[in-house]
PDB file of C-alpha atoms and ligand atoms in Angstrom:
ATOM      1  CA  MET A   1     385.984  96.725  28.373  1.00  0.00           C
ATOM      2  CA  LYS A   2     382.525  96.282  29.901  1.00  0.00           C
ATOM      3  CA  LEU A   3     379.365  96.892  27.885  1.00  0.00           C
ATOM      4  CA  ILE A   4     376.115  98.430  29.061  1.00  0.00           C
ATOM      5  CA  VAL A   5     373.277  98.337  26.550  1.00  0.00           C
ATOM      6  CA  ALA A   6     370.035 100.323  26.742  1.00  0.00           C
ATOM      7  CA  ASN A   7     367.251  98.389  25.043  1.00  0.00           C
ATOM      8  CA  TRP A   8     364.429 100.895  24.817  1.00  0.00           C
ATOM      9  CA  LYS A   9     362.121  98.376  23.106  1.00  0.00           C
ATOM     10  CA  MET A  10     359.046 100.232  21.701  1.00  0.00           C
ATOM     11  CA  ASN A  11     359.622 103.332  23.879  1.00  0.00           C
ATOM     12  CA  PRO A  12     359.424 106.303  24.279  1.00  0.00           C
ATOM     13  CA  ASP A  13     356.435 107.647  22.315  1.00  0.00           C
ATOM     14  CA  THR A  14     357.967 110.840  20.954  1.00  0.00           C
ATOM     15  CA  VAL A  15     361.190 111.978  19.368  1.00  0.00           C
ATOM     16  CA  GLU A  16     361.431 114.808  21.959  1.00  0.00           C
ATOM     17  CA  GLU A  17     361.453 112.293  24.803  1.00  0.00           C
ATOM     18  CA  ALA A  18     364.002 110.123  23.004  1.00  0.00           C
ATOM     19  CA  ARG A  19     366.277 113.113  22.483  1.00  0.00           C
ATOM     20  CA  GLU A  20     365.911 114.175  26.119  1.00  0.00           C
ATOM     21  CA  ILE A  21     366.774 110.750  27.595  1.00  0.00           C
ATOM     22  CA  ALA A  22     369.657 110.228  25.169  1.00  0.00           C
ATOM     23  CA  SER A  23     371.133 113.699  25.860  1.00  0.00           C
ATOM     24  CA  ARG A  24     371.040 113.119  29.600  1.00  0.00           C
ATOM     25  CA  ILE A  25     372.737 109.756  29.222  1.00  0.00           C
ATOM     26  CA  GLU A  26     375.363 111.236  26.896  1.00  0.00           C
ATOM     27  CA  GLN A  27     376.077 114.061  29.361  1.00  0.00           C
ATOM     28  CA  GLY A  28     376.339 111.627  32.253  1.00  0.00           C
ATOM     29  CA  VAL A  29     378.623 109.250  30.408  1.00  0.00           C
ATOM     30  CA  LEU A  30     380.870 112.130  29.370  1.00  0.00           C
ATOM     31  CA  GLY A  31     381.158 113.183  32.995  1.00  0.00           C
ATOM     32  CA  GLN A  32     382.254 109.794  34.264  1.00  0.00           C
ATOM     33  CA  GLU A  33     385.913 109.617  35.069  1.00  0.00           C
ATOM     34  CA  ARG A  34     386.483 105.952  34.396  1.00  0.00           C
ATOM     35  CA  ARG A  35     386.152 104.969  30.803  1.00  0.00           C
ATOM     36  CA  ASN A  36     386.283 101.207  31.053  1.00  0.00           C
ATOM     37  CA  VAL A  37     382.613 100.893  30.105  1.00  0.00           C
ATOM     38  CA  GLU A  38     381.197 101.154  26.602  1.00  0.00           C
ATOM     39  CA  THR A  39     377.641 102.485  26.565  1.00  0.00           C
ATOM     40  CA  VAL A  40     375.208 101.649  23.772  1.00  0.00           C
ATOM     41  CA  ILE A  41     371.688 102.964  23.241  1.00  0.00           C
ATOM     42  CA  CYS A  42     369.327 100.884  21.102  1.00  0.00           C
ATOM     43  CA  PRO A  43     366.269 103.046  20.356  1.00  0.00           C
ATOM     44  CA  PRO A  44     363.395 102.161  18.029  1.00  0.00           C
ATOM     45  CA  PHE A  45     364.675 102.372  14.420  1.00  0.00           C
ATOM     46  CA  VAL A  46     362.812 105.625  13.669  1.00  0.00           C
ATOM     47  CA  PHE A  47     364.795 107.563  16.296  1.00  0.00           C
ATOM     48  CA  ILE A  48     368.206 106.484  14.997  1.00  0.00           C
ATOM     49  CA  PRO A  49     368.684 109.382  12.526  1.00  0.00           C
ATOM     50  CA  VAL A  50     368.006 111.931  15.287  1.00  0.00           C
ATOM     51  CA  LEU A  51     369.987 110.260  18.075  1.00  0.00           C
ATOM     52  CA  ARG A  52     372.970 109.892  15.818  1.00  0.00           C
ATOM     53  CA  HIS A  53     373.525 113.650  16.301  1.00  0.00           C
ATOM     54  CA  VAL A  54     373.017 113.463  20.070  1.00  0.00           C
ATOM     55  CA  LEU A  55     375.292 110.535  20.917  1.00  0.00           C
ATOM     56  CA  HIS A  56     379.049 110.824  20.606  1.00  0.00           C
ATOM     57  CA  PHE A  57     380.626 109.077  23.552  1.00  0.00           C
ATOM     58  CA  ALA A  58     377.701 106.677  23.929  1.00  0.00           C
ATOM     59  CA  LYS A  59     377.262 104.541  20.813  1.00  0.00           C
ATOM     60  CA  LEU A  60     374.212 103.815  18.744  1.00  0.00           C
ATOM     61  CA  GLY A  61     372.771 100.312  18.430  1.00  0.00           C
ATOM     62  CA  SER A  62     369.709  98.703  16.850  1.00  0.00           C
ATOM     63  CA  GLN A  63     367.249  96.296  18.444  1.00  0.00           C
ATOM     64  CA  ASP A  64     367.269  93.963  15.461  1.00  0.00           C
ATOM     65  CA  ILE A  65     368.793  93.610  12.003  1.00  0.00           C
ATOM     66  CA  SER A  66     367.617  91.844   8.855  1.00  0.00           C
ATOM     67  CA  ALA A  67     368.786  88.337   8.007  1.00  0.00           C
ATOM     68  CA  GLU A  68     368.880  89.516   4.384  1.00  0.00           C
ATOM     69  CA  ALA A  69     371.373  91.866   2.758  1.00  0.00           C
ATOM     70  CA  ARG A  70     368.892  93.749   0.503  1.00  0.00           C
ATOM     71  CA  GLY A  71     365.824  93.275  -1.644  1.00  0.00           C
ATOM     72  CA  ALA A  72     362.101  92.628  -1.385  1.00  0.00           C
ATOM     73  CA  TYR A  73     361.744  92.259   2.401  1.00  0.00           C
ATOM     74  CA  THR A  74     358.926  94.551   3.493  1.00  0.00           C
ATOM     75  CA  GLY A  75     359.476  96.210   6.841  1.00  0.00           C
ATOM     76  CA  GLN A  76     363.062  95.068   7.344  1.00  0.00           C
ATOM     77  CA  ILE A  77     366.226  97.119   7.841  1.00  0.00           C
ATOM     78  CA  SER A  78     369.571  95.853   6.590  1.00  0.00           C
ATOM     79  CA  ALA A  79     372.960  95.899   8.257  1.00  0.00           C
ATOM     80  CA  ARG A  80     374.286  98.130   5.480  1.00  0.00           C
ATOM     81  CA  GLN A  81     371.486 100.659   6.043  1.00  0.00           C
ATOM     82  CA  LEU A  82     372.186 100.699   9.770  1.00  0.00           C
ATOM     83  CA  GLN A  83     375.887 101.174   9.125  1.00  0.00           C
ATOM     84  CA  GLU A  84     374.983 104.183   6.981  1.00  0.00           C
ATOM     85  CA  PHE A  85     373.425 105.802  10.081  1.00  0.00           C
ATOM     86  CA  GLY A  86     376.358 105.215  12.395  1.00  0.00           C
ATOM     87  CA  VAL A  87     374.986 102.104  14.113  1.00  0.00           C
ATOM     88  CA  LYS A  88     377.826 100.166  15.758  1.00  0.00           C
ATOM     89  CA  PHE A  89     375.940  97.406  17.601  1.00  0.00           C
ATOM     90  CA  ALA A  90     372.836  95.281  17.015  1.00  0.00           C
ATOM     91  CA  ILE A  91     370.860  93.194  19.484  1.00  0.00           C
ATOM     92  CA  VAL A  92     370.195  89.840  17.831  1.00  0.00           C
ATOM     93  CA  GLY A  93     367.940  87.036  19.039  1.00  0.00           C
ATOM     94  CA  HIS A  94     366.306  88.918  21.902  1.00  0.00           C
ATOM     95  CA  SER A  95     363.765  86.680  23.661  1.00  0.00           C
ATOM     96  CA  GLU A  96     360.936  89.010  22.628  1.00  0.00           C
ATOM     97  CA  ARG A  97     361.849  88.368  18.983  1.00  0.00           C
ATOM     98  CA  ARG A  98     362.393  84.629  19.461  1.00  0.00           C
ATOM     99  CA  LEU A  99     358.903  84.615  20.958  1.00  0.00           C
ATOM    100  CA  LEU A 100     357.602  85.945  17.624  1.00  0.00           C
ATOM    101  CA  GLY A 101     359.111  82.963  15.845  1.00  0.00           C
ATOM    102  CA  GLU A 102     362.665  84.035  15.065  1.00  0.00           C
ATOM    103  CA  ASP A 103     364.798  80.887  14.881  1.00  0.00           C
ATOM    104  CA  ASP A 104     368.487  80.074  15.237  1.00  0.00           C
ATOM    105  CA  LYS A 105     369.018  79.877  11.450  1.00  0.00           C
ATOM    106  CA  GLN A 106     367.729  83.428  10.989  1.00  0.00           C
ATOM    107  CA  ILE A 107     369.751  84.607  13.967  1.00  0.00           C
ATOM    108  CA  ASN A 108     372.892  83.078  12.479  1.00  0.00           C
ATOM    109  CA  ARG A 109     372.306  84.970   9.212  1.00  0.00           C
ATOM    110  CA  LYS A 110     371.601  88.196  11.076  1.00  0.00           C
ATOM    111  CA  ILE A 111     374.905  87.871  12.918  1.00  0.00           C
ATOM    112  CA  LYS A 112     376.780  87.242   9.675  1.00  0.00           C
ATOM    113  CA  ASN A 113     375.167  90.280   8.032  1.00  0.00           C
ATOM    114  CA  ALA A 114     375.983  92.464  11.014  1.00  0.00           C
ATOM    115  CA  LEU A 115     379.628  91.379  11.068  1.00  0.00           C
ATOM    116  CA  ALA A 116     379.964  91.957   7.317  1.00  0.00           C
ATOM    117  CA  CYS A 117     379.019  95.616   7.918  1.00  0.00           C
ATOM    118  CA  SER A 118     381.210  96.086  11.029  1.00  0.00           C
ATOM    119  CA  VAL A 119     378.192  96.076  13.350  1.00  0.00           C
ATOM    120  CA  GLU A 120     378.920  94.168  16.570  1.00  0.00           C
ATOM    121  CA  PRO A 121     376.174  91.638  17.363  1.00  0.00           C
ATOM    122  CA  ILE A 122     374.890  91.454  20.928  1.00  0.00           C
ATOM    123  CA  LEU A 123     373.552  87.916  20.854  1.00  0.00           C
ATOM    124  CA  CYS A 124     370.893  87.020  23.425  1.00  0.00           C
ATOM    125  CA  VAL A 125     370.609  83.443  24.671  1.00  0.00           C
ATOM    126  CA  GLY A 126     368.501  81.776  27.339  1.00  0.00           C
ATOM    127  CA  TYR A 127     365.130  81.807  25.634  1.00  0.00           C
ATOM    128  CA  GLY A 128     363.342  78.516  26.241  1.00  0.00           C
ATOM    129  CA  SER A 129     364.370  78.162  29.859  1.00  0.00           C
ATOM    130  CA  ASN A 130     362.031  79.011  32.681  1.00  0.00           C
ATOM    131  CA  LYS A 131     362.396  79.307  36.402  1.00  0.00           C
ATOM    132  CA  LYS A 132     361.531  75.681  36.912  1.00  0.00           C
ATOM    133  CA  SER A 133     364.319  74.554  34.572  1.00  0.00           C
ATOM    134  CA  SER A 134     367.266  72.872  36.249  1.00  0.00           C
ATOM    135  CA  ILE A 135     370.650  74.474  35.684  1.00  0.00           C
ATOM    136  CA  ALA A 136     371.519  71.466  33.494  1.00  0.00           C
ATOM    137  CA  THR A 137     368.529  72.223  31.234  1.00  0.00           C
ATOM    138  CA  VAL A 138     369.413  75.921  31.033  1.00  0.00           C
ATOM    139  CA  LYS A 139     372.965  74.978  30.020  1.00  0.00           C
ATOM    140  CA  LYS A 140     371.710  72.547  27.397  1.00  0.00           C
ATOM    141  CA  ILE A 141     369.472  75.223  25.841  1.00  0.00           C
ATOM    142  CA  ILE A 142     372.236  77.821  25.852  1.00  0.00           C
ATOM    143  CA  LYS A 143     374.802  75.466  24.338  1.00  0.00           C
ATOM    144  CA  LYS A 144     372.422  74.559  21.511  1.00  0.00           C
ATOM    145  CA  GLN A 145     371.643  78.225  20.848  1.00  0.00           C
ATOM    146  CA  LEU A 146     375.302  79.282  20.856  1.00  0.00           C
ATOM    147  CA  GLN A 147     376.305  76.490  18.508  1.00  0.00           C
ATOM    148  CA  ALA A 148     373.489  77.218  16.041  1.00  0.00           C
ATOM    149  CA  ASP A 149     373.583  81.009  16.259  1.00  0.00           C
ATOM    150  CA  LEU A 150     377.366  81.210  15.800  1.00  0.00           C
ATOM    151  CA  LYS A 151     377.650  78.417  13.219  1.00  0.00           C
ATOM    152  CA  ASP A 152     380.382  78.980  10.600  1.00  0.00           C
ATOM    153  CA  ILE A 153     381.500  82.241  12.199  1.00  0.00           C
ATOM    154  CA  ASP A 154     385.209  82.659  12.843  1.00  0.00           C
ATOM    155  CA  LEU A 155     385.120  83.842  16.435  1.00  0.00           C
ATOM    156  CA  ARG A 156     388.828  84.635  16.477  1.00  0.00           C
ATOM    157  CA  LYS A 157     388.189  87.382  13.941  1.00  0.00           C
ATOM    158  CA  SER A 158     384.720  88.494  15.060  1.00  0.00           C
ATOM    159  CA  LYS A 159     383.628  90.845  17.822  1.00  0.00           C
ATOM    160  CA  VAL A 160     380.523  89.363  19.409  1.00  0.00           C
ATOM    161  CA  THR A 161     378.992  89.977  22.837  1.00  0.00           C
ATOM    162  CA  ILE A 162     376.812  87.301  24.441  1.00  0.00           C
ATOM    163  CA  THR A 163     373.910  88.257  26.698  1.00  0.00           C
ATOM    164  CA  TYR A 164     372.444  85.777  29.120  1.00  0.00           C
ATOM    165  CA  GLU A 165     368.752  86.560  29.422  1.00  0.00           C
ATOM    166  CA  PRO A 166     366.844  84.423  31.901  1.00  0.00           C
ATOM    167  CA  LEU A 167     363.467  84.977  30.298  1.00  0.00           C
ATOM    168  CA  TRP A 168     361.469  84.588  33.491  1.00  0.00           C
ATOM    169  CA  VAL A 169     362.969  87.678  35.138  1.00  0.00           C
ATOM    170  CA  ILE A 170     362.615  90.205  32.298  1.00  0.00           C
ATOM    171  CA  GLY A 171     360.533  93.190  33.354  1.00  0.00           C
ATOM    172  CA  THR A 172     359.723  91.673  36.761  1.00  0.00           C
ATOM    173  CA  GLY A 173     362.026  93.788  38.923  1.00  0.00           C
ATOM    174  CA  LYS A 174     363.425  90.537  40.336  1.00  0.00           C
ATOM    175  CA  PRO A 175     366.704  89.588  38.663  1.00  0.00           C
ATOM    176  CA  ALA A 176     368.129  86.053  38.580  1.00  0.00           C
ATOM    177  CA  SER A 177     370.375  85.061  41.486  1.00  0.00           C
ATOM    178  CA  LEU A 178     374.031  86.025  41.406  1.00  0.00           C
ATOM    179  CA  ALA A 179     375.206  82.445  41.846  1.00  0.00           C
ATOM    180  CA  HIS A 180     373.039  81.302  38.935  1.00  0.00           C
ATOM    181  CA  CYS A 181     374.322  84.095  36.664  1.00  0.00           C
ATOM    182  CA  ALA A 182     377.952  83.556  37.647  1.00  0.00           C
ATOM    183  CA  GLU A 183     377.700  79.835  36.867  1.00  0.00           C
ATOM    184  CA  ILE A 184     376.045  80.465  33.494  1.00  0.00           C
ATOM    185  CA  LYS A 185     378.617  83.151  32.676  1.00  0.00           C
ATOM    186  CA  GLU A 186     381.433  80.640  33.284  1.00  0.00           C
ATOM    187  CA  PHE A 187     379.620  78.076  31.167  1.00  0.00           C
ATOM    188  CA  ILE A 188     379.199  80.492  28.237  1.00  0.00           C
ATOM    189  CA  SER A 189     382.864  81.481  28.480  1.00  0.00           C
ATOM    190  CA  GLU A 190     383.869  77.817  28.178  1.00  0.00           C
ATOM    191  CA  ILE A 191     381.906  77.518  24.922  1.00  0.00           C
ATOM    192  CA  VAL A 192     382.945  80.882  23.458  1.00  0.00           C
ATOM    193  CA  PRO A 193     386.228  81.744  25.167  1.00  0.00           C
ATOM    194  CA  GLY A 194     387.349  85.346  25.163  1.00  0.00           C
ATOM    195  CA  LYS A 195     383.932  86.800  24.334  1.00  0.00           C
ATOM    196  CA  ARG A 196     382.264  89.394  26.501  1.00  0.00           C
ATOM    197  CA  VAL A 197     379.366  87.919  28.514  1.00  0.00           C
ATOM    198  CA  ILE A 198     376.747  90.292  29.902  1.00  0.00           C
ATOM    199  CA  TYR A 199     373.495  89.853  31.802  1.00  0.00           C
ATOM    200  CA  GLY A 200     369.970  91.034  30.962  1.00  0.00           C
ATOM    201  CA  GLY A 201     366.902  90.959  33.186  1.00  0.00           C
ATOM    202  CA  SER A 202     365.592  93.523  35.714  1.00  0.00           C
ATOM    203  CA  LEU A 203     368.927  95.243  36.264  1.00  0.00           C
ATOM    204  CA  ASP A 204     368.718  98.561  38.104  1.00  0.00           C
ATOM    205  CA  GLY A 205     370.977 101.070  39.813  1.00  0.00           C
ATOM    206  CA  GLN A 206     370.673  99.203  43.126  1.00  0.00           C
ATOM    207  CA  ASN A 207     371.426  95.643  42.052  1.00  0.00           C
ATOM    208  CA  ALA A 208     373.904  96.231  39.178  1.00  0.00           C
ATOM    209  CA  GLY A 209     376.998  96.424  41.408  1.00  0.00           C
ATOM    210  CA  ALA A 210     376.502  92.879  42.657  1.00  0.00           C
ATOM    211  CA  TYR A 211     376.377  91.532  39.082  1.00  0.00           C
ATOM    212  CA  ALA A 212     379.575  93.396  38.262  1.00  0.00           C
ATOM    213  CA  LYS A 213     381.244  91.790  41.304  1.00  0.00           C
ATOM    214  CA  ALA A 214     379.938  88.362  40.290  1.00  0.00           C
ATOM    215  CA  GLY A 215     381.989  88.628  37.081  1.00  0.00           C
ATOM    216  CA  LEU A 216     379.393  89.719  34.542  1.00  0.00           C
ATOM    217  CA  GLU A 217     380.971  92.034  31.992  1.00  0.00           C
ATOM    218  CA  GLY A 218     378.024  94.354  31.579  1.00  0.00           C
ATOM    219  CA  GLY A 219     374.284  94.427  31.186  1.00  0.00           C
ATOM    220  CA  LEU A 220     371.401  94.652  28.761  1.00  0.00           C
ATOM    221  CA  VAL A 221     368.932  97.007  30.381  1.00  0.00           C
ATOM    222  CA  GLY A 222     365.274  97.357  29.436  1.00  0.00           C
ATOM    223  CA  GLY A 223     362.955  99.298  31.748  1.00  0.00           C
ATOM    224  CA  ALA A 224     365.663 101.079  33.743  1.00  0.00           C
ATOM    225  CA  SER A 225     367.353 102.385  30.582  1.00  0.00           C
ATOM    226  CA  LEU A 226     364.484 104.822  29.981  1.00  0.00           C
ATOM    227  CA  LYS A 227     365.311 106.640  33.213  1.00  0.00           C
ATOM    228  CA  ALA A 228     368.598 108.440  32.575  1.00  0.00           C
ATOM    229  CA  ASP A 229     369.692 108.674  36.237  1.00  0.00           C
ATOM    230  CA  GLU A 230     368.924 105.029  36.927  1.00  0.00           C
ATOM    231  CA  PHE A 231     370.766 103.958  33.786  1.00  0.00           C
ATOM    232  CA  LEU A 232     373.782 106.108  34.670  1.00  0.00           C
ATOM    233  CA  ASN A 233     373.896 104.430  38.093  1.00  0.00           C
ATOM    234  CA  ILE A 234     374.090 101.043  36.362  1.00  0.00           C
ATOM    235  CA  ILE A 235     376.979 102.271  34.207  1.00  0.00           C
ATOM    236  CA  LYS A 236     378.725 103.593  37.320  1.00  0.00           C
ATOM    237  CA  ALA A 237     378.269 100.279  39.143  1.00  0.00           C
ATOM    238  CA  PHE A 238     380.011  98.430  36.317  1.00  0.00           C
ATOM    239  CA  SER A 239     382.844 100.967  36.046  1.00  0.00           C
ATOM    240  CA  ASN A 240     383.885 100.566  39.685  1.00  0.00           C
TER     241      ASN A 240
HETATM  242  P1  PGA B   1     364.336  94.524  31.669  1.00  0.00           P
HETATM  243  O1  PGA B   1     364.634  93.975  30.180  1.00  0.00           O
HETATM  244  O2  PGA B   1     365.591  95.208  32.131  1.00  0.00           O
HETATM  245  O3  PGA B   1     363.178  95.471  31.508  1.00  0.00           O
HETATM  246  O4  PGA B   1     364.014  93.331  32.511  1.00  0.00           O
HETATM  247  C1  PGA B   1     365.808  93.278  29.959  1.00  0.00           C
HETATM  248  C2  PGA B   1     365.866  92.611  28.607  1.00  0.00           C
HETATM  249  O5  PGA B   1     365.035  92.877  27.740  1.00  0.00           O
HETATM  250  O6  PGA B   1     366.768  91.784  28.399  1.00  0.00           O
END
C-alpha cells in the first residue's frame, strides 16, 4: 500500500478553507477506482476536530506529537489526545522541526509515544544534508538518524513509514533527481527492511509519476497539498 501525506504546515488561515480543501480531497479520493493508496491529511492541530467529520476515506494525521505522555508541558499535544480525535498518523522529525532544535532523542520518544497509542509515525530523515553533500555523506547522515530515531523499537511489530526529505529541495519547485532518490530509497530499505519509504520535496501532479516509477512508495507533499486538484493528481500518479 502506497502512502500520500498532505503536510499543510501552518496553512490555511481559516477553518472554512480547511474544510473546503479537505472535502474536495475526500470526494476525489472516494471517486478513484484503485484503492492501493492510503491518503493522509495533516492539518494544523486546531483544525483536527473539524476535519475529523469531513474525512472518512482519507485519514487524519498530525504534523507533530509530544515526546511526553502527559503532564506539565505547555503547548504540547500528546499521542493519547490525538488518538482521541481519530488521528491515525503523525509526522515526526520533519526538517522544519529539526531546524528548531528537535533532536534524535526526542524524536525517538515521540515515535514510541505514537506507537503506544496506535498512531503510525511518518519519520522524516535527511535533515543535515545539503545539495553539495556527496551521496556517501547523505547516507551517513540518514543511517545515523535512523539508528537513533528508531532505537529500542521492535520494527517487526511496529508500523512506521520513512520519508526521505532532501532539505535543499523543499518548497523550491525543483525536486531531487530520480536516480538520487532511488538510490537513497534502496539504502533506507537495507537499514529498515520491509518499511514503506516515501519521498518529500517539491512533489507535484506533473513530476509525481516519475517518483512512483522510480520505486518510491508514496510522497509527503507540502505546497501542492493545499490545492485539491494538484494533490489528487499526485495520488493518481502513485495509484497507477
Ligand atoms: P514541499 O514540502 O512539497 O512544499 O516541498 C515538502 C516537505 O515538507 O517535506
